[in-house]
Coordinates of C-alpha atoms in Angstrom, one line a residue:
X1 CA -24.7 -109.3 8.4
X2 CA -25.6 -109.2 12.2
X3 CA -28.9 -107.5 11.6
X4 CA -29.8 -109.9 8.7
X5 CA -29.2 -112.8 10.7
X6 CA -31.7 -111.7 13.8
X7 CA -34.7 -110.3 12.0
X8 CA -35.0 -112.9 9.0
X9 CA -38.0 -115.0 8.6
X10 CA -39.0 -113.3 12.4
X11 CA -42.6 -111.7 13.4
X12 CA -42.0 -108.0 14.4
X13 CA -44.7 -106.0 15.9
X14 CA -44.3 -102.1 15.4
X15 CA -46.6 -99.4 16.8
X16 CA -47.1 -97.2 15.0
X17 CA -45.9 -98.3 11.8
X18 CA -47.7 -95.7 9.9
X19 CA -45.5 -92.7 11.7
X20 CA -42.7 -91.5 10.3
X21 CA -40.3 -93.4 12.0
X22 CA -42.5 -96.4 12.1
X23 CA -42.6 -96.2 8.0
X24 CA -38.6 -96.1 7.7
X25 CA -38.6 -99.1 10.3
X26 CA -41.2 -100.9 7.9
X27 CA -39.2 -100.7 5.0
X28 CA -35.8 -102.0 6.5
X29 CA -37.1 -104.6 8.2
X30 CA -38.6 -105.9 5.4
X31 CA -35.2 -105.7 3.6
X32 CA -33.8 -107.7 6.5
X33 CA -36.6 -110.2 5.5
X34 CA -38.8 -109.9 8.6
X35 CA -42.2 -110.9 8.2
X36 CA -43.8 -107.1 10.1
X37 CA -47.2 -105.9 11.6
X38 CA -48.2 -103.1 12.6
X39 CA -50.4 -101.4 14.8
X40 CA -51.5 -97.6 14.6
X41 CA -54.5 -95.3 15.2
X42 CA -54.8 -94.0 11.6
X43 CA -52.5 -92.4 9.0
X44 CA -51.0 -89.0 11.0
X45 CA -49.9 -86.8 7.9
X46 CA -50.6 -86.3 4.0
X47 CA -48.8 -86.9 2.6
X48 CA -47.7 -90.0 4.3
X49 CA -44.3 -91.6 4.0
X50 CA -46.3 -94.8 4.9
X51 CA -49.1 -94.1 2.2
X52 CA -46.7 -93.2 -0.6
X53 CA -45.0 -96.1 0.1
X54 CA -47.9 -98.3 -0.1
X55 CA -46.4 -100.5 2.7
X56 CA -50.5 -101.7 3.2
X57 CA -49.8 -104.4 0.8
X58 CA -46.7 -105.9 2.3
X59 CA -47.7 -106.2 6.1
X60 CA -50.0 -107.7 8.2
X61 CA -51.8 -104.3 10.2
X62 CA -54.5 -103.4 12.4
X63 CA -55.7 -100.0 13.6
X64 CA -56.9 -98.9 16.8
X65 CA -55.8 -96.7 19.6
X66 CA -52.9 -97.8 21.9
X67 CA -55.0 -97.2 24.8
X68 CA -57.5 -99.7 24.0
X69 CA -55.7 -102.2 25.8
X70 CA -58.3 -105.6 25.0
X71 CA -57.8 -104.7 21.5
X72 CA -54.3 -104.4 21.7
X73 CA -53.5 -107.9 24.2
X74 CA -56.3 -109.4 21.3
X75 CA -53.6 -108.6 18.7
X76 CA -50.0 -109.3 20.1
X77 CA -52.2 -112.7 21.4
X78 CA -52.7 -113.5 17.7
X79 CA -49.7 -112.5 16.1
X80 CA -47.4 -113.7 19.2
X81 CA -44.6 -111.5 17.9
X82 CA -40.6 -112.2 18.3
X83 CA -39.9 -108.6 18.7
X84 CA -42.1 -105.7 19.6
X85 CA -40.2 -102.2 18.9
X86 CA -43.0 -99.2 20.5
X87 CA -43.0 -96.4 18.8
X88 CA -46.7 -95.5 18.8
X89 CA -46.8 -91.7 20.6
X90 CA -47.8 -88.5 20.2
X91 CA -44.8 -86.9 19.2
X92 CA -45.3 -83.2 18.9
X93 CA -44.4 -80.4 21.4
X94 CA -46.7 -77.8 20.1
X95 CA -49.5 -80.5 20.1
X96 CA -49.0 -81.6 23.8
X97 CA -49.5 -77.5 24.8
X98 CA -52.6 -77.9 22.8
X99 CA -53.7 -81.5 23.8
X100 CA -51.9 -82.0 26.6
X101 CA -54.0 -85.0 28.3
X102 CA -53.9 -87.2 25.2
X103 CA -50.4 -86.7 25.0
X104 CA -50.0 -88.0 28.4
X105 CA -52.4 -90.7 28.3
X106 CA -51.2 -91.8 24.6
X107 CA -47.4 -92.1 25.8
X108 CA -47.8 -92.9 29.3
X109 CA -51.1 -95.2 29.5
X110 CA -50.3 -96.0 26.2
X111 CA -46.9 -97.5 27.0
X112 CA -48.5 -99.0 30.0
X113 CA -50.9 -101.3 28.1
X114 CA -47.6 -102.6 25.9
X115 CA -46.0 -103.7 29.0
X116 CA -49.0 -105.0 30.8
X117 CA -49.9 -107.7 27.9
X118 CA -46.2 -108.0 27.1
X119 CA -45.4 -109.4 31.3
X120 CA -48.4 -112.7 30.7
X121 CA -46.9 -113.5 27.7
X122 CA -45.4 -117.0 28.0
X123 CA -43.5 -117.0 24.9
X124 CA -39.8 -116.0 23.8
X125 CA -39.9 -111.8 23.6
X126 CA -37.8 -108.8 22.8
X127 CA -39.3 -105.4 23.4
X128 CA -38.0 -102.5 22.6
X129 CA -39.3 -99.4 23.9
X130 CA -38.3 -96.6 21.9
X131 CA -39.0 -92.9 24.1
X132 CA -37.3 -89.4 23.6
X133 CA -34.3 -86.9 24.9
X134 CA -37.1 -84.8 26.2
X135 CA -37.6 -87.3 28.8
X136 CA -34.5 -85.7 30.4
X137 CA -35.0 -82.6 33.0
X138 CA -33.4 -79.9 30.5
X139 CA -31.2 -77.5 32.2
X140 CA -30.2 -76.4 29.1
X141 CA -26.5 -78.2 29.0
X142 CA -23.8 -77.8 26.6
X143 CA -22.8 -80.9 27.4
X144 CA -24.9 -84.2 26.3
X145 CA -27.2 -85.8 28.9
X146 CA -26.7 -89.7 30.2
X147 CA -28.4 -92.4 30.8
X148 CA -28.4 -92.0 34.9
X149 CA -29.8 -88.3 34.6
X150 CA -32.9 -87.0 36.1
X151 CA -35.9 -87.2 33.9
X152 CA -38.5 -84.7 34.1
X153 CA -40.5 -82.7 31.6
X154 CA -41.7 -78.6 32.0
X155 CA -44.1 -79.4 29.2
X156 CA -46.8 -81.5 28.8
X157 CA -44.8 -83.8 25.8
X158 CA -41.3 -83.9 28.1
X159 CA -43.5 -84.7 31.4
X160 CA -45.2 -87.8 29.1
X161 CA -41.9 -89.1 28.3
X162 CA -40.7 -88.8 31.9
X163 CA -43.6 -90.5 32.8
X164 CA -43.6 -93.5 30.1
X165 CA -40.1 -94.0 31.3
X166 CA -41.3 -94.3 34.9
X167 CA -43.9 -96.7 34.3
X168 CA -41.8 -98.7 32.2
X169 CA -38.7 -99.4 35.2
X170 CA -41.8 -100.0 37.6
X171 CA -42.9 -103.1 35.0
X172 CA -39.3 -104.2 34.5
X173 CA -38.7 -103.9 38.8
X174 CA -41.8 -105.6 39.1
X175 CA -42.6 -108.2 36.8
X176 CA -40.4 -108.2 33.5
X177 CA -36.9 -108.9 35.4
X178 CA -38.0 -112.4 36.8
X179 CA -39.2 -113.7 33.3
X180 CA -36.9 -115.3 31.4
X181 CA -38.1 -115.3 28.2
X182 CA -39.5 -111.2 28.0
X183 CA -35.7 -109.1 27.4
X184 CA -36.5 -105.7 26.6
X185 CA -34.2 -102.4 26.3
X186 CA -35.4 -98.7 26.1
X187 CA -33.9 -96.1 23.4
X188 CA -33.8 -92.3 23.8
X189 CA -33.0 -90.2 20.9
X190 CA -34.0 -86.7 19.4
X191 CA -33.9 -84.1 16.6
X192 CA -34.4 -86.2 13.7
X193 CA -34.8 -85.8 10.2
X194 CA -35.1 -87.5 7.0
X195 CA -37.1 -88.5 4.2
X196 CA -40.6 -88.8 4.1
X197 CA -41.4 -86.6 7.6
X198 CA -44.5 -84.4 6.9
X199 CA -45.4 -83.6 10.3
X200 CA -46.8 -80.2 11.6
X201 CA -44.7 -77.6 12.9
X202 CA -41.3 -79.3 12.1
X203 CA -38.4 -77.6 10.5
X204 CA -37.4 -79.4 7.4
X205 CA -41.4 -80.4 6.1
X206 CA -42.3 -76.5 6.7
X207 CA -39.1 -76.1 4.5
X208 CA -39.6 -78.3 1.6
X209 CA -43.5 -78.0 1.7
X210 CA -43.3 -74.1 0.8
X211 CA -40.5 -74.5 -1.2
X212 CA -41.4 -77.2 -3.3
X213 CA -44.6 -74.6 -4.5
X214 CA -41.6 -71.8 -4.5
X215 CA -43.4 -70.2 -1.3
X216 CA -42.0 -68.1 1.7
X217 CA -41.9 -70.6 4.9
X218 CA -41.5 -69.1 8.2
X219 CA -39.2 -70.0 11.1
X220 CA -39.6 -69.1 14.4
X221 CA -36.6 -70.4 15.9
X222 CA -33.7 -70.0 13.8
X223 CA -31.1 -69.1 16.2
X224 CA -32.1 -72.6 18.1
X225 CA -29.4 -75.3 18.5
X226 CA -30.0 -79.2 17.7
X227 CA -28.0 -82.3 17.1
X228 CA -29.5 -83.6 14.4
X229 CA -29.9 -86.4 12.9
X230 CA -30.9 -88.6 10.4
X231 CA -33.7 -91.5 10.7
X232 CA -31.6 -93.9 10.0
X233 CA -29.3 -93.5 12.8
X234 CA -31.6 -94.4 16.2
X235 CA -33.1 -96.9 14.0
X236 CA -30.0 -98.4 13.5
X237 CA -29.5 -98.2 17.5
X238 CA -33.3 -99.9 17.5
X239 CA -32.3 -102.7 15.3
X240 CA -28.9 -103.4 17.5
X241 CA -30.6 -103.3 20.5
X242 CA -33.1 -106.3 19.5
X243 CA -29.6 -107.9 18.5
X244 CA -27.9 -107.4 21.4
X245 CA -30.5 -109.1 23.4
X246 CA -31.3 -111.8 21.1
X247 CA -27.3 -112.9 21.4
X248 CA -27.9 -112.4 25.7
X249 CA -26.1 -109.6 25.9
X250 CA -26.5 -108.5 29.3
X251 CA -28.2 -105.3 28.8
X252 CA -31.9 -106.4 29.8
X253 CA -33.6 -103.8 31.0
X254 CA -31.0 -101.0 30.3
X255 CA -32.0 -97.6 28.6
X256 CA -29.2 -96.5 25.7
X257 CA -28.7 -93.0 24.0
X258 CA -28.8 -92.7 20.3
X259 CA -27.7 -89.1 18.5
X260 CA -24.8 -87.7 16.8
X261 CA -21.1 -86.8 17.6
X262 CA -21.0 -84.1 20.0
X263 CA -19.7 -81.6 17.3
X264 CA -23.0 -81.9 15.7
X265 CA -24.2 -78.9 17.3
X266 CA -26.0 -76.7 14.4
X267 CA -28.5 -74.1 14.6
X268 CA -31.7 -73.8 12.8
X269 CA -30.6 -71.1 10.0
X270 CA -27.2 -73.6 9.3
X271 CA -29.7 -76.5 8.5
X272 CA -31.5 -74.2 6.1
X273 CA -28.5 -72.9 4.6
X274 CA -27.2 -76.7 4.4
X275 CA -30.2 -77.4 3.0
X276 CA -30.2 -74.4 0.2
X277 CA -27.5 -76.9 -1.6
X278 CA -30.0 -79.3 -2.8
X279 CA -33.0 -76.9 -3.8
X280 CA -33.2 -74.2 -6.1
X281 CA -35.9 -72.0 -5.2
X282 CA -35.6 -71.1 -1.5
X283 CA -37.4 -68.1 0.8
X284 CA -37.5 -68.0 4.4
X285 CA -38.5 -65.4 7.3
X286 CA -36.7 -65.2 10.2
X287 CA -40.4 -64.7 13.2
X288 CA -38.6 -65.4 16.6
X289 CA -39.3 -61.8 17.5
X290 CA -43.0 -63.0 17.6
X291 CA -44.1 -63.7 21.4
X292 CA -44.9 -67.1 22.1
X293 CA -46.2 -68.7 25.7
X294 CA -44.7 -72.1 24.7
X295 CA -41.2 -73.0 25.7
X296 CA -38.9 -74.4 23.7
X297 CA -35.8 -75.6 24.7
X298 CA -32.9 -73.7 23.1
X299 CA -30.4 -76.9 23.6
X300 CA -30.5 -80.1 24.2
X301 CA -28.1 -83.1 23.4
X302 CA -27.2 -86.7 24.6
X303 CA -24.3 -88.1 25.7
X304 CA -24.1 -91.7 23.5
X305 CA -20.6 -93.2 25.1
X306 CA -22.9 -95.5 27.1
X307 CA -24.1 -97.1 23.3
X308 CA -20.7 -96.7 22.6
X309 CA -18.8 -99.0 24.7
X310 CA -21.5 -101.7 25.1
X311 CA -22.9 -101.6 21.8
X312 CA -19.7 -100.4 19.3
X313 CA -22.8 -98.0 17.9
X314 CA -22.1 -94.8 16.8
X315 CA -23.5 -92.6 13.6
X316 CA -22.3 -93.0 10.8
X317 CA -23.1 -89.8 9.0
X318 CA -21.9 -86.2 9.5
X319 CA -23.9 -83.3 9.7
X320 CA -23.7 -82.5 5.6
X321 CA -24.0 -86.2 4.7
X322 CA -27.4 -85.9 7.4
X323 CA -28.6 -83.1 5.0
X324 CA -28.0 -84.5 2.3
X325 CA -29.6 -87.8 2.1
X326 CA -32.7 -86.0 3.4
X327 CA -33.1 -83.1 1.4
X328 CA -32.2 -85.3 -1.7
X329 CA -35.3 -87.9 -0.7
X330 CA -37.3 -84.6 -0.4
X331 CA -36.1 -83.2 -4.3
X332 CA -36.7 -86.6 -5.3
X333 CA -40.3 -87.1 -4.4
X334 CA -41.6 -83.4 -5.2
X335 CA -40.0 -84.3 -8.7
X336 CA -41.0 -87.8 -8.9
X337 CA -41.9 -89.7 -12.4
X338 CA -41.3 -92.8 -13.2
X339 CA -39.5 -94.6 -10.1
X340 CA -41.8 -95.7 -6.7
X341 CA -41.4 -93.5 -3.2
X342 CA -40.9 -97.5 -1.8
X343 CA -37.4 -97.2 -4.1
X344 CA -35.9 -94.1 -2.5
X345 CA -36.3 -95.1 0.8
X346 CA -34.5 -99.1 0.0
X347 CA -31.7 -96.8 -2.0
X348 CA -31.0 -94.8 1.2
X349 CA -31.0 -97.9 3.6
X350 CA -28.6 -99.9 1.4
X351 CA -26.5 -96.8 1.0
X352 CA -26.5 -96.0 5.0
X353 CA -25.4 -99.7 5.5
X354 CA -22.8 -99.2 3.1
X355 CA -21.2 -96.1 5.0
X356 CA -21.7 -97.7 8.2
X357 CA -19.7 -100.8 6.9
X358 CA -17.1 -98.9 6.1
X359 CA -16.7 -97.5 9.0
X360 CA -16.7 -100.7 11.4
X361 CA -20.0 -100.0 12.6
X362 CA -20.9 -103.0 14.6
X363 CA -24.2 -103.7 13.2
X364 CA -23.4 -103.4 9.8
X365 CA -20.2 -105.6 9.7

């Protein structure tokens, strides 16, 4: 297998490793037999995907903040990874309205210091720098967004994206494109779900957390429209990307969309009700009449023919199959015995790969 073949017996750098994303990415590397580190300000949820995991004993990690950049050129120094794939971010709407200078300076400043230790590095590099669809200005589309749209953000989170994305082309413009051994990519994608997320103010862990103690949960925005996701699916992008450059595809620099088929439009109340197939006891409350200062964006969706027709990538799961596989890892762990988190997770991967084999998924063949 393609993937396999790249990331075995290499030293991959993740920022924050301990996120959810950055757990998932963890775990399938390590099946793909790369030797990982990680890099992360702390553990940001209990539970923790990360913690239940116990991924601690099978990596090499450090923890301090992303903005302390001697700490973090000491570190990338030491290891002198093969790959870096950035993830470390604050990643929460609600928080940015709350905290909305540390969500600037941790994915702006933050990005920054990554790409100013990455461009002295002398060695052989890929760097993938992974962002978010709410770097795009949302005009609230019902078509998907591309990769030459205008990025902009009318809160503080989108503006931070915008921003990391800005600072990122000014490194590749001005130092990254004339060194031949630093290739990097970036990777925008949205809406995700899965196993294992436990973060605040999110749909599905407000959902299984009240449920799994046969409580009420309240949603605020059930008539709100997302392609979602599962984790597995950008990850997969991630994992190609790194690939793709490793085999000198000419994609250097480049930014790629990762999200569902564009009939994977569903609204918050049809994710519940998908979701009331894998748990018994279910209550919800419909509050969007409350009145809330903070905008949210009704709609938006990317436009993935770009990762289409240079990467053959494309998801592999439909909207039910999505649900599923995370609402099962949720039933699982809430019901858990004898079998280890770690085991889930490896079950779901190998599964994924499975589906994605079968149908011609270029990374998985």
């Amino acid at each position: 297998m393609k993937l396999e073949n790249t990331y075995k017996g290499k030293k991959v750098l993740i920022t924050g490793h301990t996120g959810f994303k950055g757990s998932w990415l963890t775990i399938w590397l390590k099946l793909l037999g790369a030797d990982v580190y990680g890099v992360s300000d702390g553990i940001p949820t209990s539970p923790s995907h990360f913690k239940e995991s116990n991924l601690s004993a099978d990596i090499k990690e450090k923890y301090f903040d992303i903005r302390d950049l001697k700490k973090l050129k000491e570190f990338i120094s030491e290891v002198e990874p093969d790959f870096i794939f950035h993830l470390a971010a604050q990643a929460l709407v609600k928080e940015s309205y709350l905290k909305p200078i540390d969500s600037i300076t941790i994915n702006a400043i933050g990005t920054a210091n990554v790409l100013d230790v990455v461009k002295d590095l002398n060695h052989e590099l890929i760097l993938i720098l992974i962002t978010s669809d709410k770097a795009y200005e949302n005009l609230e589309w019902k078509w998907g967004y591309r990769e030459s749209d205008r990025l902009a953000g009318k809160d503080p989170y989108s503006a931070s994206k915008s921003m990391a994305e800005i600072v990122i082309n000014s490194y590749f413009d001005s130092f990254l494109c004339h060194k031949k051994n630093i290739k990097t990519a970036i990777a925008r994608a949205g809406n995700v779900i899965g196993g294992g997320d436990w973060a605040k103010d999110r749909i599905v862990p407000d959902c299984v957390k009240a449920w799994s103690k046969n409580q009420n949960v309240e949603i605020r925005s059930p008539h709100a429209t997302r392609p979602w996701q599962h984790v597995l699916e950008p990850l997969s992008g991630y994992l190609q990307l790194g690939f793709e450059l490793s085999e000198g595809a000419k994609i250097n620099g480049q930014a790629y969309n990762f999200g569902p088929n564009s009939n994977q439009d569903f609204s918050v109340s049809q994710l519940i009700d998908e979701m009331t197939k894998y748990w018994d006891q279910v209550k919800w409350t419909d509050t969007s009449a409350n009145v809330s200062i903070n905008k949210e964006a009704g709609l938006l969706k990317l436009n993935c023919d770009k990762a289409l027709f240079d990467l053959n990538w494309f998801a592999a799961l439909n909207f039910e199959e999505t649900v599923k596989l995370t609402t099962e890892w949720y039933r699982l762990f809430y019901n858990q015995k004898e079998d280890p988190i770690i085991k889930n997770t490896r079950d779901q991967i190998i599964q994924y790969t499975k589906m994605a084999k079968e149908k011609k998924i270029k990374w998985a063949i």
